[in-house]
Structure formats: C-alpha cells, structure tokens
Amino acid sequence: MQSIAGKTVVLTGASGGIGLYIARALAKEQATVVSISRSIQRLETVDAEVKALGSKSIIIPFDLTNLQELPVLGQQINQLAGSVDILINNAAVETCQAFKNSSLADNQSMLLTNLQAPIELTRLLLPNMIRQGIGHIVNIASLAGKKGTPYNSIYSASKAGLIMWSDAIRQELSGTQVGVSMICPGYVSAGMFLRTTVPVPKFAGISTPSEVAIATIKAIQHNKAEVIVGSSFSRILYAVEQLSPEFADAIYRWMGVAKLNQKRAENQRHTEKLV
C-alpha cells in the first residue's frame, strides 16, 4: 500500500463540491496539499481547514481554462511546493441543456476545464514523476462518461474523453512507478448537482462527497485503475450498455434520467435569468 503521508499533492477544483472533501481527506493523511481554484476567498477557507487538520497547505488561485498559461502554473507549483508526487485532476464545470440550445462558449468551457486542462497539466508534471521514480495521477471522471446522458451531452463527452485518456496513459506508464486512477461517481450530493435542487431518480442512487473522497484516497493507496462510486444498479447498467445500448437507453428512460436532466436544464435557465 502506498502511503500518502508526507507526499505533495496537487488538487485542482479544490475550493468547492467534491474538491473540499478531497482536500480534507488528504490533510487527514498528512499530505502537503497544493490547492488550485479560481476563487482566492474560497481557497483561503480550504487553506484554513487543511492547516487545522495538521497538514501543510499551499494555495494557488488560477483559471485552468487559460491553457497557454499552464506552464506558469507549473513553475509556481515547483517554486512553492517542489516536486509533485500526486496530481488529482478534479476541476470540472457542467451546463445542463439541450444540445441544440448549447453555445460555443459553454461547450468550450466544459471541454477546456474537464478534459484539455487535465491533459495539459498532467503533461507538464508527469516527466518529473517519472524521473523521481514515484507518482500518481487521479482523474475525477463521472458515470456520465460511461453512458451518455441526455441534456448533458458535452459534459458526458468531456468525461468520456477523460476516461479513455486515463485508460490509455495508465497502459503507457505500466513500466514506470507512476500510477493512474480514475474515479467515476454518479450523482453526488455536492457542488454542481446539489445546486440544481432536483431529486435523484430512485434507482440511480446518490453518493456523498465524503464517499468520493474516501474512494480517491483508497485508489491512490492501492493503485486502483478505476473506482465506480455509486449504487450497484449503476454497475449493472453499464454492463448492459456494452451488450445492448438500446436496452440501456430504455432503462435510463424508465429510471427518469432524461426527465431529471431536462428539469435541471430548466432550473439552470431560470437561475440564469434571475442573475
């Protein structure tokens, strides 16, 4: 089992939703937590919590959609924290809407944050992990990347890309001491989903952010390739998807996933009008 104590961990999307819970879990393991997010005010809250748990904390405000500036972020990390042992690509954005109503700006934001930024940040930090002979990359994906969800097509596409990329680089790195894990939660009672205030279909199940954080820690400790966080029914559904996508579609409709996301899209539009 790989110990996390004393390791330097870079965590993106650290200030909200699942990220804050992962930061706390890392602090409890006595890691040095390098938290990255856009909001300095929210990062300061993470900083205080990590330090209160007895761990070293470093915060760096940064917008990951600025891909051209990611080398600057890499330099900041190196100057403030030194060598990175573990990278957790957690930052994500989601806009629920019918694809025909989507905008270039919304689609680019999701693809940049959820897929391109993790790829580029990993590309920058990976060579040193290989040189030092130890490292781990964790990509927080989603069950939406396992089975496309209506009214959430671009988010699903971004997470599917993250899953396939994780799978590919894990195989590339099999001869090194750098592990790669992907965490696939379903609906989580935090962050993006919680803000939509729509109840989850009965059989879909909902996980807590603490469960996702615990799964992340265990994936690192035991070098797990993939961890699905969710109900047993979800695991069965994804097995069915491989055999008969049409049947899986019917199950999704029966579960009410399409109606759920349609309602989320409506709520999101209503909220935007109020702002």
Short mmCIF file of C-alpha atoms in Angstrom, two decimals:
data_model
loop_
_atom_site.label_atom_id
_atom_site.label_comp_id
_atom_site.label_asym_id
_atom_site.label_seq_id
_atom_site.Cartn_x
_atom_site.Cartn_y
_atom_site.Cartn_z
CA MET A 1 0.00 0.00 0.00
CA GLN A 2 1.30 3.43 -0.94
CA SER A 3 1.36 5.92 1.91
CA ILE A 4 0.13 9.45 1.23
CA ALA A 5 1.75 10.89 4.37
CA GLY A 6 4.44 13.41 3.52
CA LYS A 7 3.56 13.41 -0.18
CA THR A 8 2.99 16.62 -2.11
CA VAL A 9 -0.44 16.52 -3.74
CA VAL A 10 -1.74 18.98 -6.32
CA LEU A 11 -5.54 19.19 -6.26
CA THR A 12 -7.48 21.19 -8.85
CA GLY A 13 -11.01 22.38 -8.19
CA ALA A 14 -10.13 22.31 -4.51
CA SER A 15 -12.43 25.00 -3.21
CA GLY A 16 -15.89 23.60 -3.83
CA GLY A 17 -18.05 20.50 -4.04
CA ILE A 18 -16.06 17.28 -4.03
CA GLY A 19 -12.74 19.15 -4.00
CA LEU A 20 -13.06 20.44 -0.46
CA TYR A 21 -13.79 16.94 0.83
CA ILE A 22 -10.78 15.53 -1.01
CA ALA A 23 -8.60 18.28 0.47
CA ARG A 24 -9.79 17.36 3.96
CA ALA A 25 -9.17 13.66 3.33
CA LEU A 26 -5.64 14.40 2.10
CA ALA A 27 -4.97 16.56 5.15
CA LYS A 28 -6.07 13.72 7.43
CA GLU A 29 -3.48 11.55 5.67
CA GLN A 30 -0.85 14.21 6.47
CA ALA A 31 -0.12 15.15 2.86
CA THR A 32 1.08 18.57 1.73
CA VAL A 33 -1.98 19.87 -0.11
CA VAL A 34 -1.48 22.26 -3.03
CA SER A 35 -4.98 23.58 -3.72
CA ILE A 36 -5.83 25.20 -7.05
CA SER A 37 -9.04 27.05 -7.84
CA ARG A 38 -10.18 30.34 -9.34
CA SER A 39 -11.53 31.89 -6.13
CA ILE A 40 -8.90 33.12 -3.67
CA GLN A 41 -11.57 33.66 -0.99
CA ARG A 42 -12.75 30.05 -1.17
CA LEU A 43 -9.16 28.83 -1.34
CA GLU A 44 -8.45 30.61 1.93
CA THR A 45 -11.21 28.52 3.53
CA VAL A 46 -9.57 25.34 2.23
CA ASP A 47 -6.20 26.59 3.47
CA ALA A 48 -7.55 27.10 6.99
CA GLU A 49 -9.22 23.67 7.09
CA VAL A 50 -6.13 21.82 5.86
CA LYS A 51 -3.91 23.58 8.40
CA ALA A 52 -6.43 22.91 11.18
CA LEU A 53 -6.04 19.20 10.44
CA GLY A 54 -2.28 19.49 10.94
CA SER A 55 -1.11 19.41 7.33
CA LYS A 56 0.87 21.83 5.22
CA SER A 57 -1.23 23.87 2.82
CA ILE A 58 -0.33 25.84 -0.29
CA ILE A 59 -2.99 27.69 -2.29
CA ILE A 60 -2.69 28.96 -5.86
CA PRO A 61 -5.53 30.90 -7.49
CA PHE A 62 -5.62 30.02 -11.19
CA ASP A 63 -8.10 29.67 -14.05
CA LEU A 64 -7.35 26.33 -15.70
CA THR A 65 -9.08 27.34 -18.93
CA ASN A 66 -6.05 29.55 -19.66
CA LEU A 67 -4.20 26.63 -21.25
CA GLN A 68 -1.38 28.79 -22.57
CA GLU A 69 -0.60 29.91 -19.01
CA LEU A 70 -0.43 26.41 -17.53
CA PRO A 71 3.40 26.34 -17.77
CA VAL A 72 3.36 29.38 -15.46
CA LEU A 73 1.20 27.41 -13.03
CA GLY A 74 3.70 24.56 -13.25
CA GLN A 75 6.51 26.96 -12.34
CA GLN A 76 4.51 28.31 -9.39
CA ILE A 77 3.89 24.80 -8.11
CA ASN A 78 7.59 23.97 -8.41
CA GLN A 79 8.65 27.16 -6.62
CA LEU A 80 6.14 26.87 -3.78
CA ALA A 81 5.93 23.10 -3.28
CA GLY A 82 8.87 21.47 -5.04
CA SER A 83 8.41 18.07 -6.67
CA VAL A 84 4.84 16.83 -7.06
CA ASP A 85 4.10 13.25 -6.02
CA ILE A 86 0.36 13.10 -6.75
CA LEU A 87 -1.87 15.06 -9.12
CA ILE A 88 -5.65 14.97 -8.68
CA ASN A 89 -7.50 16.44 -11.67
CA ASN A 90 -10.81 17.30 -10.05
CA ALA A 91 -11.84 20.67 -11.50
CA ALA A 92 -14.97 20.47 -13.64
CA VAL A 93 -17.86 22.55 -14.91
CA GLU A 94 -21.28 21.40 -16.10
CA THR A 95 -24.05 23.09 -18.05
CA CYS A 96 -27.25 21.07 -18.43
CA GLN A 97 -29.12 21.95 -21.61
CA ALA A 98 -30.46 20.52 -24.83
CA PHE A 99 -27.59 20.23 -27.29
CA LYS A 100 -29.48 22.33 -29.88
CA ASN A 101 -29.56 25.18 -27.36
CA SER A 102 -25.87 24.96 -26.46
CA SER A 103 -23.42 27.75 -27.21
CA LEU A 104 -19.82 27.63 -28.37
CA ALA A 105 -18.75 29.38 -25.15
CA ASP A 106 -20.48 26.84 -22.89
CA ASN A 107 -19.14 23.88 -24.86
CA GLN A 108 -15.60 25.24 -24.93
CA SER A 109 -15.68 25.95 -21.20
CA MET A 110 -16.64 22.36 -20.39
CA LEU A 111 -14.13 20.80 -22.78
CA LEU A 112 -11.32 23.08 -21.63
CA THR A 113 -11.92 22.61 -17.91
CA ASN A 114 -12.96 18.95 -17.86
CA LEU A 115 -10.63 17.48 -20.48
CA GLN A 116 -7.98 19.71 -22.03
CA ALA A 117 -6.73 21.27 -18.78
CA PRO A 118 -6.21 17.90 -17.02
CA ILE A 119 -4.38 16.57 -20.07
CA GLU A 120 -2.08 19.58 -20.30
CA LEU A 121 -1.37 19.88 -16.57
CA THR A 122 -0.55 16.18 -16.44
CA ARG A 123 1.74 16.54 -19.46
CA LEU A 124 3.66 19.26 -17.63
CA LEU A 125 4.00 17.44 -14.28
CA LEU A 126 4.42 13.84 -15.48
CA PRO A 127 8.08 13.94 -16.65
CA ASN A 128 9.33 14.77 -13.16
CA MET A 129 7.20 12.00 -11.62
CA ILE A 130 8.85 9.53 -13.99
CA ARG A 131 12.32 10.91 -13.20
CA GLN A 132 11.83 10.67 -9.44
CA GLY A 133 10.51 7.12 -9.77
CA ILE A 134 7.22 7.70 -7.97
CA GLY A 135 3.94 9.38 -8.74
CA HIS A 136 0.20 9.02 -9.09
CA ILE A 137 -2.39 10.72 -11.29
CA VAL A 138 -6.05 10.66 -10.30
CA ASN A 139 -8.72 11.84 -12.71
CA ILE A 140 -12.14 12.53 -11.23
CA ALA A 141 -14.39 11.44 -14.08
CA SER A 142 -18.09 10.57 -13.92
CA LEU A 143 -20.57 7.83 -14.70
CA ALA A 144 -21.84 10.32 -17.29
CA GLY A 145 -18.69 9.42 -19.20
CA LYS A 146 -19.65 5.74 -19.16
CA LYS A 147 -23.14 6.28 -20.57
CA GLY A 148 -24.14 9.48 -22.33
CA THR A 149 -26.88 11.39 -20.56
CA PRO A 150 -29.49 13.47 -22.40
CA TYR A 151 -29.42 17.23 -21.83
CA ASN A 152 -25.83 16.79 -20.67
CA SER A 153 -24.12 15.70 -23.88
CA ILE A 154 -21.00 17.89 -23.80
CA TYR A 155 -20.33 17.13 -20.14
CA SER A 156 -20.72 13.41 -20.95
CA ALA A 157 -18.35 13.80 -23.90
CA SER A 158 -15.73 15.56 -21.77
CA LYS A 159 -15.85 12.87 -19.08
CA ALA A 160 -15.81 10.06 -21.66
CA GLY A 161 -12.67 11.61 -23.10
CA LEU A 162 -11.14 11.81 -19.62
CA ILE A 163 -11.90 8.12 -19.02
CA MET A 164 -10.39 6.96 -22.32
CA TRP A 165 -7.32 9.14 -21.90
CA SER A 166 -6.82 7.84 -18.35
CA ASP A 167 -7.07 4.27 -19.59
CA ALA A 168 -4.54 4.91 -22.35
CA ILE A 169 -1.88 6.64 -20.27
CA ARG A 170 -2.21 4.08 -17.48
CA GLN A 171 -1.15 1.45 -20.01
CA GLU A 172 1.65 3.68 -21.33
CA LEU A 173 3.01 4.13 -17.81
CA SER A 174 2.81 0.47 -16.79
CA GLY A 175 6.60 0.13 -16.89
CA THR A 176 7.12 3.10 -14.57
CA GLN A 177 6.32 3.73 -10.92
CA VAL A 178 3.61 6.23 -11.84
CA GLY A 179 0.06 5.01 -11.27
CA VAL A 180 -3.12 6.29 -12.89
CA SER A 181 -6.58 6.04 -11.35
CA MET A 182 -9.96 7.27 -12.48
CA ILE A 183 -12.85 7.84 -10.10
CA CYS A 184 -16.35 7.62 -11.58
CA PRO A 185 -19.07 8.97 -9.27
CA GLY A 186 -22.72 9.08 -10.22
CA TYR A 187 -24.94 11.76 -8.73
CA VAL A 188 -23.20 13.41 -5.77
CA SER A 189 -24.88 15.48 -3.05
CA ALA A 190 -22.49 18.39 -3.52
CA GLY A 191 -21.35 21.04 -5.96
CA MET A 192 -22.83 21.12 -9.45
CA PHE A 193 -25.65 18.65 -8.88
CA LEU A 194 -26.70 19.94 -5.48
CA ARG A 195 -27.20 23.46 -6.88
CA THR A 196 -29.91 22.25 -9.29
CA THR A 197 -32.21 21.20 -6.39
CA VAL A 198 -33.76 18.31 -8.33
CA PRO A 199 -34.29 14.93 -6.58
CA VAL A 200 -32.46 11.89 -7.96
CA PRO A 201 -34.43 9.01 -9.54
CA LYS A 202 -34.96 6.22 -7.00
CA PHE A 203 -32.76 3.57 -8.63
CA ALA A 204 -30.00 5.95 -9.72
CA GLY A 205 -28.76 6.46 -6.18
CA ILE A 206 -26.77 9.36 -4.83
CA SER A 207 -23.33 9.39 -3.21
CA THR A 208 -21.92 11.77 -0.65
CA PRO A 209 -18.80 13.83 -1.38
CA SER A 210 -17.13 12.06 1.55
CA GLU A 211 -17.59 8.72 -0.24
CA VAL A 212 -15.91 10.13 -3.34
CA ALA A 213 -13.04 11.50 -1.24
CA ILE A 214 -12.55 8.14 0.51
CA ALA A 215 -12.59 6.36 -2.86
CA THR A 216 -9.91 8.75 -4.11
CA ILE A 217 -7.64 8.08 -1.14
CA LYS A 218 -8.05 4.30 -1.49
CA ALA A 219 -7.40 4.45 -5.24
CA ILE A 220 -4.04 6.11 -4.58
CA GLN A 221 -3.10 3.81 -1.72
CA HIS A 222 -3.92 0.64 -3.65
CA ASN A 223 -3.14 1.88 -7.19
CA LYS A 224 -6.64 1.08 -8.45
CA ALA A 225 -7.24 1.65 -12.15
CA GLU A 226 -10.92 2.56 -11.77
CA VAL A 227 -13.33 3.09 -8.91
CA ILE A 228 -17.06 3.45 -9.52
CA VAL A 229 -18.77 5.35 -6.72
CA GLY A 230 -22.50 4.71 -6.79
CA SER A 231 -25.24 2.14 -6.49
CA SER A 232 -24.82 -1.50 -7.52
CA PHE A 233 -27.61 -0.88 -10.04
CA SER A 234 -25.33 1.56 -11.86
CA ARG A 235 -22.66 -1.10 -12.28
CA ILE A 236 -25.24 -3.50 -13.75
CA LEU A 237 -26.47 -0.81 -16.13
CA TYR A 238 -23.01 -0.18 -17.57
CA ALA A 239 -22.56 -3.89 -18.14
CA VAL A 240 -25.89 -3.91 -20.02
CA GLU A 241 -24.71 -0.92 -22.07
CA GLN A 242 -21.86 -2.99 -23.51
CA LEU A 243 -24.28 -5.70 -24.66
CA SER A 244 -27.25 -3.62 -25.80
CA PRO A 245 -27.09 0.19 -25.88
CA GLU A 246 -30.76 0.34 -26.91
CA PHE A 247 -31.83 -1.66 -23.86
CA ALA A 248 -29.68 0.57 -21.66
CA ASP A 249 -31.39 3.61 -23.21
CA ALA A 250 -34.77 2.13 -22.26
CA ILE A 251 -33.60 1.56 -18.69
CA TYR A 252 -32.40 5.18 -18.49
CA ARG A 253 -35.82 6.40 -19.65
CA TRP A 254 -37.52 4.14 -17.12
CA MET A 255 -35.26 5.47 -14.37
CA GLY A 256 -36.15 9.03 -15.31
CA VAL A 257 -32.63 10.22 -16.11
CA ALA A 258 -33.72 12.21 -19.18
CA LYS A 259 -36.54 13.90 -17.27
CA LEU A 260 -34.16 14.66 -14.40
CA ASN A 261 -31.61 16.37 -16.64
CA GLN A 262 -34.34 18.20 -18.56
CA LYS A 263 -35.59 19.60 -15.25
CA ARG A 264 -32.04 20.52 -14.26
CA ALA A 265 -31.66 22.37 -17.56
CA GLU A 266 -34.90 24.26 -16.95
CA ASN A 267 -33.82 25.18 -13.41
CA GLN A 268 -30.45 26.34 -14.69
CA ARG A 269 -32.05 28.60 -17.31
CA HIS A 270 -34.39 30.04 -14.68
CA THR A 271 -31.46 30.75 -12.35
CA GLU A 272 -29.51 32.46 -15.15
CA LYS A 273 -32.49 34.75 -15.83
CA LEU A 274 -32.59 35.76 -12.17
CA VAL A 275 -28.89 36.65 -12.03
#
